[in-house]
Structures are given as structure tokens and as C-alpha cells.
Amino acid sequence: MTSRQEKAIETKKRILRTALDLFSEKGFDRVSVDEIVRKSETSKGAFYGHFTSKYDIFLEKFKEIDQFYSDFQESLPDSLPAEQKIRKLAIAQMEYLRDEMGRDGIRSLYAYALTPSVDNYLSDTERPLYAILEQLVSDGQEKGELTTSASSGQLALLLSRSMRGTLYDWAIFDGDFDLAGEIDGWLELLFRGIRN
Amino acid sequence: MTSRQEKAIETKKRILRTALDLFSEKGFDRVSVDEIVRKSETSKGAFYGHFTSKYDIFLEKFKEIDQFYSDFQESLPDSLPAEQKIRKLAIAQMEYLRDEMGRDGIRSLYAYALTPSVDNYLSDTERPLYAILEQLVSDGQEKGELTTSASSGQLALLLSRSMRGTLYDWAIFDGDFDLAGEIDGWLELLFRGIRN
DNA sequence: ATAGATTATAGACTGCGGTCTATGGAATTG
DNA sequence: CAATTCCATAGACCGCAGTCTATAATCTAT
């Protein structure tokens, strides 16, 4: 590690810290890259040398959620039925995103995922979320608790889409929207079926 | 109708036609407002006099879908069970959007809906889609076909969120994605429940 | 018919995210 | 230690969506 590399890492950290501070203070899209650069006393060149885009910073933060998933899954008692595990995970995830990223953060992230020709993280089926969901579903199927009329992969995708759909709606609906309550009601119906 | 107003309407039509042509030719975000203005031989002033934003044009087109919903609903035989009506509507809607707007169109629309402080159409619970869904659900509940553990409004929201979630995923996933098939499989599970 | 009000439009301008190029100081090489 | 290479950074620049202002053509009132 040369002194130049050390300085570069310092610069990157300073940009990251400044950006996250500003985002949480003013909201993602009321902060410009110029402002981040000015306040961190760096430059556009430095910024785009360290990050591929303004959203990239956000993505770094968002990826921390995968650690949260792992930790949470491990904290679940083995004895719990698959349905309970899945519902608890979903609720905890919503609370985490609400508190850690906020509506504004989710809105920005979901908008970025729609940018053409961007490798977005949301649709990356390699992300830990899918593996964890699939494992939970698969266990439930083996124990006879969940339907086997669809594969564990399909059910995991269904569940993750449920979460995305709920988060998307949270982002676009103006009024009150209780994320945890919404996903709970949703899963209740999904598990039970809406047919009488 | 003075000659001035007539000319203005002509201008608006010319911009609209040019824009839609360019969008379908090159895709929404590979067309700039400057290009629309140049090709339609008008100006920025004219463009923003007639439309509130570049997306506004798209929204006009998207709103046509409500006519489609009405027509489709009326074409459904009364004798059909509520579930069948809802599923047929959902599938027809997906085919309509796939063919009339395309993935690129949906992507742009869904990204626009995430723009802060924009009255977006997707979350407007006054749109005909909600009324139609709620009517179908309500009929089904009265006939004892659907659960009454949630209100018709809640179930209609659940169904519309299912559609949004599926469309969002269509927009962000790169590979093959059979919209009609996905919503069908989804509703199959939603109606039946994934619990064993 | 003429003066004055109105308004659709032209196009300069702003602020944004992101790119490109030049440069100075550190690293490497002999 | 001198010469050369390298690369993190600075900041001018670009293309974009959207705003603002000036203007000329048309409409209205007398």
C-alpha cells in the first residue's frame, strides 16, 4: 500500500461519508454530485473515479441488507413453521428498509433499477435474499407445509416479487402506508388463498 | 374557435404524432425533446405549452388502457365465475401492455411514477381499473366465490398490486419473461394459496 | 380601423448527471 | 539521483429535461 493508494482510499471514504450525510439530511435527489464534491473538497474526477454513478453509493448501502437477511434467518428458531419464518423475515425486512433507507431511498433505488442497460441489483437472482427464501420454502415443502405445485425457486420468486410490489407501492403512494402491515396482510392472503 | 386556437391544436397534434413516432422507432429515452421539437418544426416553448413533461405524452397513450378495461369487462359473459373473469382480465391487460406499450414504454412509465412530487396515474385509486376490479371482486364475494375476510377494496388493491409487481419485474429482468404466463401462474397461486 | 390586450411560440438559459482531457506529484526504473 | 511512467484528481465540457423571457401574430373593444 503506497501513500498514493492510501490517499485515494481516504478520498473515497470522504466522498462516501459526505454523500450519505447529505442524502439522509436532504433526500437523495435534492443532493447534486456537485454539492457532494464541493462539500467533500474533491472533484467530479475523483467522484467518478471511485463510484460509477450517484446511485452506486446508495447501492453500497442497500447491499448491507443481505447481511441483515443472513443474521435474521439464523436468529429464527428451527421449530417455527416455514410460513411463520417467511412472514417474520418479510416483516423484519420491511422495517429495516423503512428505517435504514426511507421512502426516498427506496424510490431512488427502484427508479435506478429501471435505468436501461444498468446491471441492477434488484433483479440479480444471485443475491442472498433468493437463496434464503428458497431455502425456507424448500424446507417448508419437505415438511409438507407448503404446496409442491410450484418449485421452490418459483415460490421464492413469487415471494420476492411480493416484496418488490409492496415496496414499489410504498414508494408511489402518497399517503400513509404501513409497510409491515401491508406485507403481513398480503402474505396472509397469499398463504391462504383468496378463493372461498 | 378562433384561427389561433385552431393553429395551436394543429401544433399540439403535430408534436404528439412526431413524438409517438420517434418513441416507437427509437425507444422512449433515446429520443430527446429537442429532437421532437426539431422534427415537428416547433419549439421548446410550444412543447411545454402543450405538455407538462416528456412523459406526459406517454401517459396520454397509457390512459387509453382504461377504455380497453371497460370494453373487455363488458365482453365477459355474466355466467363466468369471478375468478375466471379476473384472470382473463389480467391476462388480456398484460397482452395489451406488451403489444401497445412494450417493455421500454412500461419501464419509462414506471420510472416516471417514481418521480417525486408528480401526480402519477398508477397510484390514482380513482382510475377505472380499481372500480372494475372492485366490482368483479364484490360480485364474487356476494356469490360466495371469494373470501370475505378482506374488503373488496382491499382485494382489488391486492390484485392491482400483483399486476404492478409483475410489470415492474418484467421491466427490470433482462431475459425472457412471459408476461401473460407470469400473471396467470401468479393468480393461480394467489387464488389457491401457497399453504398446503 | 386602430389601439391595446392576449397568448402561442421561439429559443436562450439553468441545473443536472456524467464524460473527457490535462496535469502534477508520486512511483518505478536504471 | 535522474529520467520516465503512471494515475488520482481537477475542472471544463456535453447532452439532457425543463424554465423563463421576449416577441409577433391574432383577437377584442371602441
Tab-separated table of C-alpha atoms (C1' of nucleotides) in Angstrom:
chain	number	residue	atom	x	y	z
A	1	MET	CA	0.000	0.000	0.000
A	2	THR	CA	1.728	3.156	-1.252
A	3	SER	CA	0.947	6.584	0.116
A	4	ARG	CA	-0.870	7.401	-3.081
A	5	GLN	CA	-3.252	4.496	-2.658
A	6	GLU	CA	-3.806	5.465	0.935
A	7	LYS	CA	-4.737	8.967	-0.098
A	8	ALA	CA	-7.109	7.625	-2.737
A	9	ILE	CA	-8.893	5.480	-0.175
A	10	GLU	CA	-9.125	8.489	2.111
A	11	THR	CA	-10.697	10.455	-0.723
A	12	LYS	CA	-13.206	7.697	-1.425
A	13	LYS	CA	-14.198	7.463	2.215
A	14	ARG	CA	-14.606	11.217	2.468
A	15	ILE	CA	-16.866	11.290	-0.584
A	16	LEU	CA	-18.916	8.362	0.703
A	17	ARG	CA	-19.391	9.827	4.134
A	18	THR	CA	-20.286	13.270	2.803
A	19	ALA	CA	-22.742	11.803	0.304
A	20	LEU	CA	-24.546	9.618	2.818
A	21	ASP	CA	-24.748	12.509	5.266
A	22	LEU	CA	-26.240	14.776	2.642
A	23	PHE	CA	-28.653	12.108	1.413
A	24	SER	CA	-30.029	11.457	4.853
A	25	GLU	CA	-30.201	15.158	5.560
A	26	LYS	CA	-31.870	16.393	2.367
A	27	GLY	CA	-33.057	13.310	0.488
A	28	PHE	CA	-31.359	11.593	-2.383
A	29	ASP	CA	-32.438	13.724	-5.284
A	30	ARG	CA	-32.129	17.046	-3.587
A	31	VAL	CA	-28.394	16.438	-3.410
A	32	SER	CA	-26.312	17.010	-6.523
A	33	VAL	CA	-22.974	15.440	-7.307
A	34	ASP	CA	-21.531	18.951	-7.489
A	35	GLU	CA	-22.665	19.554	-3.946
A	36	ILE	CA	-21.128	16.303	-2.699
A	37	VAL	CA	-17.898	17.196	-4.454
A	38	ARG	CA	-17.847	20.727	-3.095
A	39	LYS	CA	-18.574	19.723	0.477
A	40	SER	CA	-16.069	16.874	0.465
A	41	GLU	CA	-13.482	19.158	-1.158
A	42	THR	CA	-12.801	16.790	-4.020
A	43	SER	CA	-13.846	16.866	-7.679
A	44	LYS	CA	-16.024	15.244	-10.286
A	45	GLY	CA	-12.995	13.360	-11.470
A	46	ALA	CA	-12.428	11.902	-8.021
A	47	PHE	CA	-16.107	11.102	-7.596
A	48	TYR	CA	-16.461	9.175	-10.820
A	49	GLY	CA	-13.091	7.589	-10.347
A	50	HIS	CA	-14.377	5.914	-7.198
A	51	PHE	CA	-18.068	5.419	-7.994
A	52	THR	CA	-19.769	4.538	-11.232
A	53	SER	CA	-22.755	6.764	-10.537
A	54	LYS	CA	-24.528	8.774	-7.915
A	55	TYR	CA	-26.746	5.735	-7.266
A	56	ASP	CA	-23.767	3.499	-6.797
A	57	ILE	CA	-23.291	4.936	-3.338
A	58	PHE	CA	-26.829	4.065	-2.467
A	59	LEU	CA	-26.422	0.580	-3.779
A	60	GLU	CA	-23.475	0.019	-1.478
A	61	LYS	CA	-25.690	0.865	1.432
A	62	PHE	CA	-28.553	-1.239	0.135
A	63	LYS	CA	-26.368	-4.303	-0.186
A	64	GLU	CA	-25.880	-4.262	3.559
A	65	ILE	CA	-29.367	-5.686	3.734
A	66	ASP	CA	-28.044	-9.058	2.696
A	67	GLN	CA	-26.074	-9.250	5.902
A	68	PHE	CA	-29.275	-8.423	7.698
A	69	TYR	CA	-31.065	-11.310	5.963
A	70	SER	CA	-28.412	-13.786	6.946
A	71	ASP	CA	-28.337	-12.650	10.550
A	72	PHE	CA	-32.084	-12.656	10.795
A	73	GLN	CA	-32.506	-16.074	9.279
A	74	GLU	CA	-30.027	-17.532	11.724
A	75	SER	CA	-31.897	-15.996	14.615
A	76	LEU	CA	-35.105	-17.822	13.695
A	77	PRO	CA	-35.924	-20.852	15.899
A	78	ASP	CA	-35.782	-24.059	13.900
A	79	SER	CA	-39.060	-25.196	15.349
A	80	LEU	CA	-41.047	-22.445	13.652
A	81	PRO	CA	-43.224	-23.450	10.687
A	82	ALA	CA	-41.950	-22.263	7.293
A	83	GLU	CA	-44.829	-19.850	6.892
A	84	GLN	CA	-44.005	-18.127	10.168
A	85	LYS	CA	-40.346	-17.877	9.262
A	86	ILE	CA	-41.128	-16.331	5.919
A	87	ARG	CA	-43.595	-13.876	7.340
A	88	LYS	CA	-41.269	-12.806	10.109
A	89	LEU	CA	-38.473	-12.317	7.633
A	90	ALA	CA	-40.688	-10.245	5.365
A	91	ILE	CA	-41.869	-8.018	8.181
A	92	ALA	CA	-38.371	-7.526	9.554
A	93	GLN	CA	-37.129	-6.677	6.081
A	94	MET	CA	-39.775	-4.019	5.629
A	95	GLU	CA	-38.981	-2.468	8.985
A	96	TYR	CA	-35.315	-2.493	8.145
A	97	LEU	CA	-35.814	-0.769	4.800
A	98	ARG	CA	-38.239	1.741	6.243
A	99	ASP	CA	-35.802	2.715	8.994
A	100	GLU	CA	-32.488	2.386	7.189
A	101	MET	CA	-33.295	3.685	3.729
A	102	GLY	CA	-36.587	5.516	3.997
A	103	ARG	CA	-39.174	6.024	1.333
A	104	ASP	CA	-36.961	8.405	-0.562
A	105	GLY	CA	-34.135	5.901	-0.645
A	106	ILE	CA	-36.339	3.113	-1.916
A	107	ARG	CA	-37.824	5.414	-4.513
A	108	SER	CA	-34.390	6.297	-5.844
A	109	LEU	CA	-33.230	2.716	-5.816
A	110	TYR	CA	-36.294	1.424	-7.605
A	111	ALA	CA	-36.061	4.193	-10.167
A	112	TYR	CA	-32.419	3.414	-10.778
A	113	ALA	CA	-33.204	-0.262	-11.290
A	114	LEU	CA	-35.367	0.851	-14.220
A	115	THR	CA	-32.493	2.630	-15.935
A	116	PRO	CA	-31.812	0.869	-19.220
A	117	SER	CA	-28.593	-1.070	-19.615
A	118	VAL	CA	-27.792	-0.978	-15.939
A	119	ASP	CA	-26.895	-4.179	-14.149
A	120	ASN	CA	-29.305	-3.667	-11.349
A	121	TYR	CA	-29.133	-5.425	-8.087
A	122	LEU	CA	-32.834	-5.942	-7.547
A	123	SER	CA	-33.148	-8.386	-10.399
A	124	ASP	CA	-29.969	-10.246	-9.560
A	125	THR	CA	-31.239	-13.709	-8.687
A	126	GLU	CA	-27.849	-14.478	-7.185
A	127	ARG	CA	-28.428	-12.158	-4.297
A	128	PRO	CA	-28.622	-13.853	-0.931
A	129	LEU	CA	-32.294	-12.974	-0.494
A	130	TYR	CA	-33.278	-15.507	-3.138
A	131	ALA	CA	-31.140	-18.244	-1.657
A	132	ILE	CA	-32.565	-17.660	1.799
A	133	LEU	CA	-36.160	-17.548	0.613
A	134	GLU	CA	-35.688	-20.633	-1.498
A	135	GLN	CA	-34.204	-22.491	1.447
A	136	LEU	CA	-37.119	-21.556	3.687
A	137	VAL	CA	-39.629	-22.571	1.035
A	138	SER	CA	-37.815	-25.783	0.291
A	139	ASP	CA	-37.781	-26.757	3.979
A	140	GLY	CA	-41.481	-25.988	4.183
A	141	GLN	CA	-42.187	-28.140	1.175
A	142	GLU	CA	-40.241	-31.048	2.610
A	143	LYS	CA	-42.184	-30.843	5.835
A	144	GLY	CA	-45.399	-30.833	3.846
A	145	GLU	CA	-46.302	-27.341	4.997
A	146	LEU	CA	-46.170	-25.658	1.624
A	147	THR	CA	-47.561	-26.578	-1.762
A	148	THR	CA	-45.362	-28.515	-4.157
A	149	SER	CA	-47.386	-27.477	-7.171
A	150	ALA	CA	-44.691	-24.913	-7.864
A	151	SER	CA	-40.937	-25.287	-7.444
A	152	SER	CA	-39.147	-23.697	-4.513
A	153	GLY	CA	-37.466	-21.363	-6.972
A	154	GLN	CA	-40.767	-20.227	-8.390
A	155	LEU	CA	-42.221	-19.689	-4.936
A	156	ALA	CA	-39.154	-17.751	-3.837
A	157	LEU	CA	-39.524	-15.534	-6.887
A	158	LEU	CA	-43.188	-15.081	-6.069
A	159	LEU	CA	-42.343	-14.003	-2.552
A	160	SER	CA	-39.608	-11.635	-3.612
A	161	ARG	CA	-41.925	-10.130	-6.180
A	162	SER	CA	-44.489	-9.630	-3.461
A	163	MET	CA	-41.955	-7.640	-1.516
A	164	ARG	CA	-40.888	-5.598	-4.519
A	165	GLY	CA	-44.508	-4.898	-5.394
A	166	THR	CA	-45.246	-3.726	-1.885
A	167	LEU	CA	-42.132	-1.576	-1.767
A	168	TYR	CA	-42.918	-0.085	-5.156
A	169	ASP	CA	-46.392	0.821	-3.988
A	170	TRP	CA	-44.979	2.305	-0.819
A	171	ALA	CA	-42.787	4.482	-2.986
A	172	ILE	CA	-45.539	5.724	-5.301
A	173	PHE	CA	-48.450	6.131	-2.895
A	174	ASP	CA	-48.535	9.476	-1.191
A	175	GLY	CA	-50.497	8.925	1.970
A	176	ASP	CA	-49.975	6.733	4.977
A	177	PHE	CA	-48.714	3.314	4.135
A	178	ASP	CA	-47.792	0.846	6.833
A	179	LEU	CA	-45.145	-1.250	5.124
A	180	ALA	CA	-45.003	-4.014	7.710
A	181	GLY	CA	-48.775	-4.194	7.987
A	182	GLU	CA	-49.205	-4.278	4.234
A	183	ILE	CA	-46.798	-7.149	3.676
A	184	ASP	CA	-48.341	-9.051	6.564
A	185	GLY	CA	-51.860	-8.754	5.175
A	186	TRP	CA	-50.565	-9.603	1.749
A	187	LEU	CA	-48.798	-12.783	2.873
A	188	GLU	CA	-51.802	-13.778	4.938
A	189	LEU	CA	-53.869	-13.825	1.766
A	190	LEU	CA	-51.127	-15.340	-0.321
A	191	PHE	CA	-50.740	-18.259	2.062
A	192	ARG	CA	-54.415	-18.807	2.497
A	193	GLY	CA	-55.675	-18.030	-0.981
A	194	ILE	CA	-58.409	-15.568	-1.788
A	195	ARG	CA	-60.790	-18.204	-3.072
A	196	ASN	CA	-63.509	-19.078	-0.603
B	1	MET	CA	-62.834	28.521	-32.126
B	2	THR	CA	-60.550	31.264	-33.428
B	3	SER	CA	-57.892	30.608	-36.037
B	4	ARG	CA	-55.272	30.980	-33.361
B	5	GLN	CA	-56.746	28.188	-31.287
B	6	GLU	CA	-57.013	26.030	-34.382
B	7	LYS	CA	-53.347	26.522	-35.120
B	8	ALA	CA	-52.425	25.712	-31.548
B	9	ILE	CA	-54.332	22.441	-31.746
B	10	GLU	CA	-52.574	21.669	-35.006
B	11	THR	CA	-49.235	22.281	-33.318
B	12	LYS	CA	-50.138	20.045	-30.402
B	13	LYS	CA	-51.194	17.246	-32.729
B	14	ARG	CA	-48.032	17.570	-34.780
B	15	ILE	CA	-45.863	17.336	-31.651
B	16	LEU	CA	-47.823	14.371	-30.358
B	17	ARG	CA	-47.646	12.465	-33.614
B	18	THR	CA	-43.938	13.170	-34.097
B	19	ALA	CA	-43.140	12.165	-30.520
B	20	LEU	CA	-45.051	8.889	-30.638
B	21	ASP	CA	-43.474	8.039	-33.979
B	22	LEU	CA	-39.993	8.681	-32.630
B	23	PHE	CA	-40.682	6.785	-29.402
B	24	SER	CA	-41.846	3.684	-31.220
B	25	GLU	CA	-38.972	3.983	-33.656
B	26	LYS	CA	-36.085	4.540	-31.231
B	27	GLY	CA	-37.435	3.895	-27.755
B	28	PHE	CA	-38.537	6.457	-25.225
B	29	ASP	CA	-35.271	7.544	-23.735
B	30	ARG	CA	-33.294	7.619	-26.906
B	31	VAL	CA	-35.490	10.478	-28.061
B	32	SER	CA	-34.829	13.974	-26.734
B	33	VAL	CA	-37.327	16.787	-26.507
B	34	ASP	CA	-35.010	18.796	-28.740
B	35	GLU	CA	-35.290	16.115	-31.384
B	36	ILE	CA	-39.086	16.038	-31.166
B	37	VAL	CA	-39.163	19.802	-31.437
B	38	ARG	CA	-36.780	19.871	-34.376
B	39	LYS	CA	-38.563	17.175	-36.332
B	40	SER	CA	-42.008	18.625	-35.706
B	41	GLU	CA	-40.689	22.097	-36.610
B	42	THR	CA	-41.900	23.650	-33.380
B	43	SER	CA	-40.070	24.767	-30.238
B	44	LYS	CA	-39.487	24.038	-26.584
B	45	GLY	CA	-41.971	26.759	-25.777
B	46	ALA	CA	-44.651	25.071	-27.855
B	47	PHE	CA	-43.830	21.645	-26.429
B	48	TYR	CA	-44.082	22.669	-22.800
B	49	GLY	CA	-47.069	24.853	-23.555
B	50	HIS	CA	-48.980	21.762	-24.613
B	51	PHE	CA	-47.486	19.057	-22.418
B	52	THR	CA	-46.292	19.196	-18.856
B	53	SER	CA	-43.389	16.843	-19.496
B	54	LYS	CA	-41.893	14.424	-21.953
B	55	TYR	CA	-43.641	11.617	-20.070
B	56	ASP	CA	-46.957	13.348	-20.289
B	57	ILE	CA	-47.236	12.211	-23.891
B	58	PHE	CA	-46.726	8.648	-22.828
B	59	LEU	CA	-49.303	8.993	-20.127
B	60	GLU	CA	-51.886	10.086	-22.672
B	61	LYS	CA	-51.297	6.861	-24.527
B	62	PHE	CA	-51.322	4.808	-21.361
B	63	LYS	CA	-54.682	6.177	-20.287
B	64	GLU	CA	-56.229	4.561	-23.343
B	65	ILE	CA	-55.938	1.335	-21.424
B	66	ASP	CA	-58.915	2.313	-19.321
B	67	GLN	CA	-61.124	2.186	-22.386
B	68	PHE	CA	-59.704	-1.255	-23.003
B	69	TYR	CA	-60.647	-2.359	-19.486
B	70	SER	CA	-64.217	-1.171	-19.883
B	71	ASP	CA	-64.631	-2.817	-23.256
B	72	PHE	CA	-63.103	-6.035	-22.049
B	73	GLN	CA	-65.162	-6.239	-18.916
B	74	GLU	CA	-68.355	-5.776	-20.900
B	75	SER	CA	-67.338	-8.568	-23.236
B	76	LEU	CA	-67.098	-11.069	-20.366
B	77	PRO	CA	-70.051	-13.488	-20.124
B	78	ASP	CA	-72.053	-12.928	-16.944
B	79	SER	CA	-72.089	-16.637	-16.223
B	80	LEU	CA	-68.316	-16.825	-15.680
B	81	PRO	CA	-67.098	-17.228	-12.086
B	82	ALA	CA	-65.427	-14.144	-10.620
B	83	GLU	CA	-62.049	-15.821	-10.544
B	84	GLN	CA	-62.195	-16.556	-14.238
B	85	LYS	CA	-63.252	-13.022	-15.053
B	86	ILE	CA	-60.414	-11.567	-13.040
B	87	ARG	CA	-57.826	-13.882	-14.527
B	88	LYS	CA	-58.969	-13.260	-18.076
B	89	LEU	CA	-58.872	-9.535	-17.473
B	90	ALA	CA	-55.378	-9.730	-16.053
B	91	ILE	CA	-54.075	-11.775	-18.954
B	92	ALA	CA	-55.697	-9.545	-21.552
B	93	GLN	CA	-54.241	-6.496	-19.819
B	94	MET	CA	-50.748	-7.925	-19.920
B	95	GLU	CA	-51.039	-8.756	-23.602
B	96	TYR	CA	-52.352	-5.305	-24.290
B	97	LEU	CA	-49.485	-3.589	-22.493
B	98	ARG	CA	-46.898	-5.853	-24.037
B	99	ASP	CA	-48.167	-5.125	-27.534
B	100	GLU	CA	-49.213	-1.498	-27.222
B	101	MET	CA	-46.507	-0.065	-24.978
B	102	GLY	CA	-43.681	-2.548	-24.965
B	103	ARG	CA	-41.145	-3.130	-22.256
B	104	ASP	CA	-39.471	0.169	-22.901
B	105	GLY	CA	-42.744	2.033	-22.545
B	106	ILE	CA	-43.596	0.353	-19.264
B	107	ARG	CA	-40.103	0.976	-17.993
B	108	SER	CA	-40.390	4.686	-18.695
B	109	LEU	CA	-43.861	4.911	-17.233
B	110	TYR	CA	-42.919	3.095	-14.056
B	111	ALA	CA	-39.805	5.198	-13.656
B	112	TYR	CA	-41.813	8.368	-14.105
B	113	ALA	CA	-44.310	7.250	-11.469
B	114	LEU	CA	-41.374	7.272	-9.043
B	115	THR	CA	-40.536	10.911	-9.732
B	116	PRO	CA	-41.085	12.863	-6.533
B	117	SER	CA	-43.944	15.341	-6.365
B	118	VAL	CA	-45.550	14.059	-9.519
B	119	ASP	CA	-49.231	13.216	-9.504
B	120	ASN	CA	-48.784	9.849	-11.034
B	121	TYR	CA	-51.514	7.900	-12.646
B	122	LEU	CA	-50.508	4.449	-11.426
B	123	SER	CA	-51.349	5.247	-7.838
B	124	ASP	CA	-54.553	7.073	-8.650
B	125	THR	CA	-57.166	4.878	-6.997
B	126	GLU	CA	-59.828	6.719	-8.968
B	127	ARG	CA	-58.729	5.140	-12.205
B	128	PRO	CA	-61.291	2.844	-13.784
B	129	LEU	CA	-59.123	-0.243	-13.233
B	130	TYR	CA	-59.799	-0.125	-9.499
B	131	ALA	CA	-63.521	0.324	-9.947
B	132	ILE	CA	-63.696	-2.599	-12.365
B	133	LEU	CA	-61.607	-4.891	-10.189
B	134	GLU	CA	-63.570	-3.970	-7.118
B	135	GLN	CA	-66.830	-4.676	-8.900
B	136	LEU	CA	-65.626	-8.090	-10.033
B	137	VAL	CA	-64.396	-8.926	-6.532
B	138	SER	CA	-67.552	-7.661	-4.928
B	139	ASP	CA	-69.733	-9.787	-7.232
B	140	GLY	CA	-67.577	-12.792	-6.433
B	141	GLN	CA	-67.930	-12.185	-2.727
B	142	GLU	CA	-71.698	-11.914	-2.982
B	143	LYS	CA	-71.873	-15.198	-4.834
B	144	GLY	CA	-69.744	-16.762	-2.134
B	145	GLU	CA	-66.888	-17.457	-4.539
B	146	LEU	CA	-64.325	-15.214	-2.914
B	147	THR	CA	-63.228	-14.706	0.647
B	148	THR	CA	-64.905	-12.015	2.693
B	149	SER	CA	-62.052	-11.867	5.181
B	150	ALA	CA	-60.844	-8.777	3.336
B	151	SER	CA	-62.940	-5.986	1.840
B	152	SER	CA	-63.487	-5.775	-1.905
B	153	GLY	CA	-61.386	-2.624	-1.907
B	154	GLN	CA	-58.502	-4.379	-0.205
B	155	LEU	CA	-58.687	-7.309	-2.579
B	156	ALA	CA	-58.839	-5.010	-5.597
B	157	LEU	CA	-55.719	-3.268	-4.329
B	158	LEU	CA	-54.054	-6.632	-3.838
B	159	LEU	CA	-54.842	-7.606	-7.411
B	160	SER	CA	-53.685	-4.324	-8.880
B	161	ARG	CA	-50.507	-4.558	-6.870
B	162	SER	CA	-49.971	-8.028	-8.265
B	163	MET	CA	-50.160	-6.592	-11.741
B	164	ARG	CA	-47.837	-3.719	-10.946
B	165	GLY	CA	-45.367	-6.078	-9.324
B	166	THR	CA	-45.361	-8.323	-12.347
B	167	LEU	CA	-44.992	-5.414	-14.741
B	168	TYR	CA	-42.183	-3.957	-12.678
B	169	ASP	CA	-40.351	-7.256	-12.762
B	170	TRP	CA	-40.906	-7.509	-16.493
B	171	ALA	CA	-39.272	-4.109	-16.819
B	172	ILE	CA	-36.208	-4.893	-14.713
B	173	PHE	CA	-35.500	-8.503	-15.685
B	174	ASP	CA	-33.342	-8.831	-18.734
B	175	GLY	CA	-34.103	-12.243	-20.149
B	176	ASP	CA	-37.248	-13.855	-21.445
B	177	PHE	CA	-40.290	-13.045	-19.425
B	178	ASP	CA	-43.723	-14.209	-20.485
B	179	LEU	CA	-45.954	-11.522	-19.038
B	180	ALA	CA	-49.253	-13.328	-19.571
B	181	GLY	CA	-47.865	-16.612	-18.297
B	182	GLU	CA	-46.366	-14.973	-15.232
B	183	ILE	CA	-49.557	-13.253	-14.174
B	184	ASP	CA	-51.523	-16.431	-14.767
B	185	GLY	CA	-49.264	-18.536	-12.590
B	186	TRP	CA	-49.251	-15.802	-10.011
B	187	LEU	CA	-53.030	-15.548	-9.807
B	188	GLU	CA	-53.315	-19.326	-9.735
B	189	LEU	CA	-51.291	-19.327	-6.524
B	190	LEU	CA	-52.949	-16.242	-5.132
B	191	PHE	CA	-56.392	-17.759	-5.531
B	192	ARG	CA	-55.412	-21.118	-4.207
B	193	GLY	CA	-52.936	-20.127	-1.519
B	194	ILE	CA	-49.450	-21.484	-1.209
B	195	ARG	CA	-50.094	-23.255	2.048
B	196	ASN	CA	-50.584	-26.959	1.654
C	1	DA	C1'	-59.905	50.913	-38.454
C	2	DT	C1'	-56.892	51.385	-34.807
C	3	DA	C1'	-55.068	50.884	-30.149
C	4	DG	C1'	-54.388	47.841	-26.686
C	5	DA	C1'	-54.637	43.207	-24.567
C	6	DT	C1'	-53.715	38.414	-25.125
C	7	DT	C1'	-51.260	34.284	-25.985
C	8	DA	C1'	-48.757	30.635	-28.715
C	9	DT	C1'	-44.337	30.227	-29.756
C	10	DA	C1'	-39.133	30.775	-30.253
C	11	DG	C1'	-35.060	29.973	-28.294
C	12	DA	C1'	-31.637	31.489	-24.691
C	13	DC	C1'	-30.768	29.820	-20.321
C	14	DT	C1'	-30.341	26.833	-15.927
C	15	DG	C1'	-29.075	22.847	-13.238
C	16	DC	C1'	-28.346	18.212	-13.568
C	17	DG	C1'	-25.633	13.592	-14.143
C	18	DG	C1'	-21.999	12.048	-16.417
C	19	DT	C1'	-17.553	12.240	-19.728
C	20	DC	C1'	-13.114	13.803	-21.297
C	21	DT	C1'	-8.605	15.694	-21.106
C	22	DA	C1'	-4.808	17.800	-18.992
C	23	DT	C1'	-1.587	17.843	-15.122
C	24	DG	C1'	1.341	17.471	-11.183
C	25	DG	C1'	3.162	14.734	-7.958
C	26	DA	C1'	4.223	10.159	-6.598
C	27	DA	C1'	6.056	5.579	-8.095
C	28	DT	C1'	9.331	2.997	-10.713
C	29	DT	C1'	13.393	2.074	-13.268
C	30	DG	C1'	18.311	2.346	-14.467
D	1	DC	C1'	19.639	10.516	-8.152
D	2	DA	C1'	17.838	11.457	-12.612
D	3	DA	C1'	14.603	10.158	-16.197
D	4	DT	C1'	10.450	8.173	-17.302
D	5	DT	C1'	5.996	6.246	-16.436
D	6	DC	C1'	1.735	6.225	-14.183
D	7	DC	C1'	-2.591	7.539	-12.268
D	8	DA	C1'	-5.716	10.181	-8.954
D	9	DT	C1'	-7.629	14.278	-9.396
D	10	DA	C1'	-9.311	18.876	-11.193
D	11	DG	C1'	-12.484	21.051	-13.658
D	12	DA	C1'	-14.021	22.288	-18.497
D	13	DC	C1'	-17.331	20.331	-21.157
D	14	DC	C1'	-21.576	17.721	-23.138
D	15	DG	C1'	-26.405	16.445	-23.734
D	16	DC	C1'	-30.463	16.351	-21.353
D	17	DA	C1'	-35.232	17.897	-19.316
D	18	DG	C1'	-37.355	21.687	-18.032
D	19	DT	C1'	-37.898	27.202	-17.198
D	20	DC	C1'	-38.035	31.989	-18.408
D	21	DT	C1'	-38.491	35.977	-21.218
D	22	DA	C1'	-39.242	38.404	-25.315
D	23	DT	C1'	-41.961	38.853	-29.388
D	24	DA	C1'	-45.052	38.851	-33.077
D	25	DA	C1'	-49.320	37.461	-34.615
D	26	DT	C1'	-54.009	37.475	-33.565
D	27	DC	C1'	-58.028	38.834	-31.007
D	28	DT	C1'	-61.050	42.336	-28.705
D	29	DA	C1'	-63.041	46.779	-27.729
D	30	DT	C1'	-64.192	51.072	-29.129
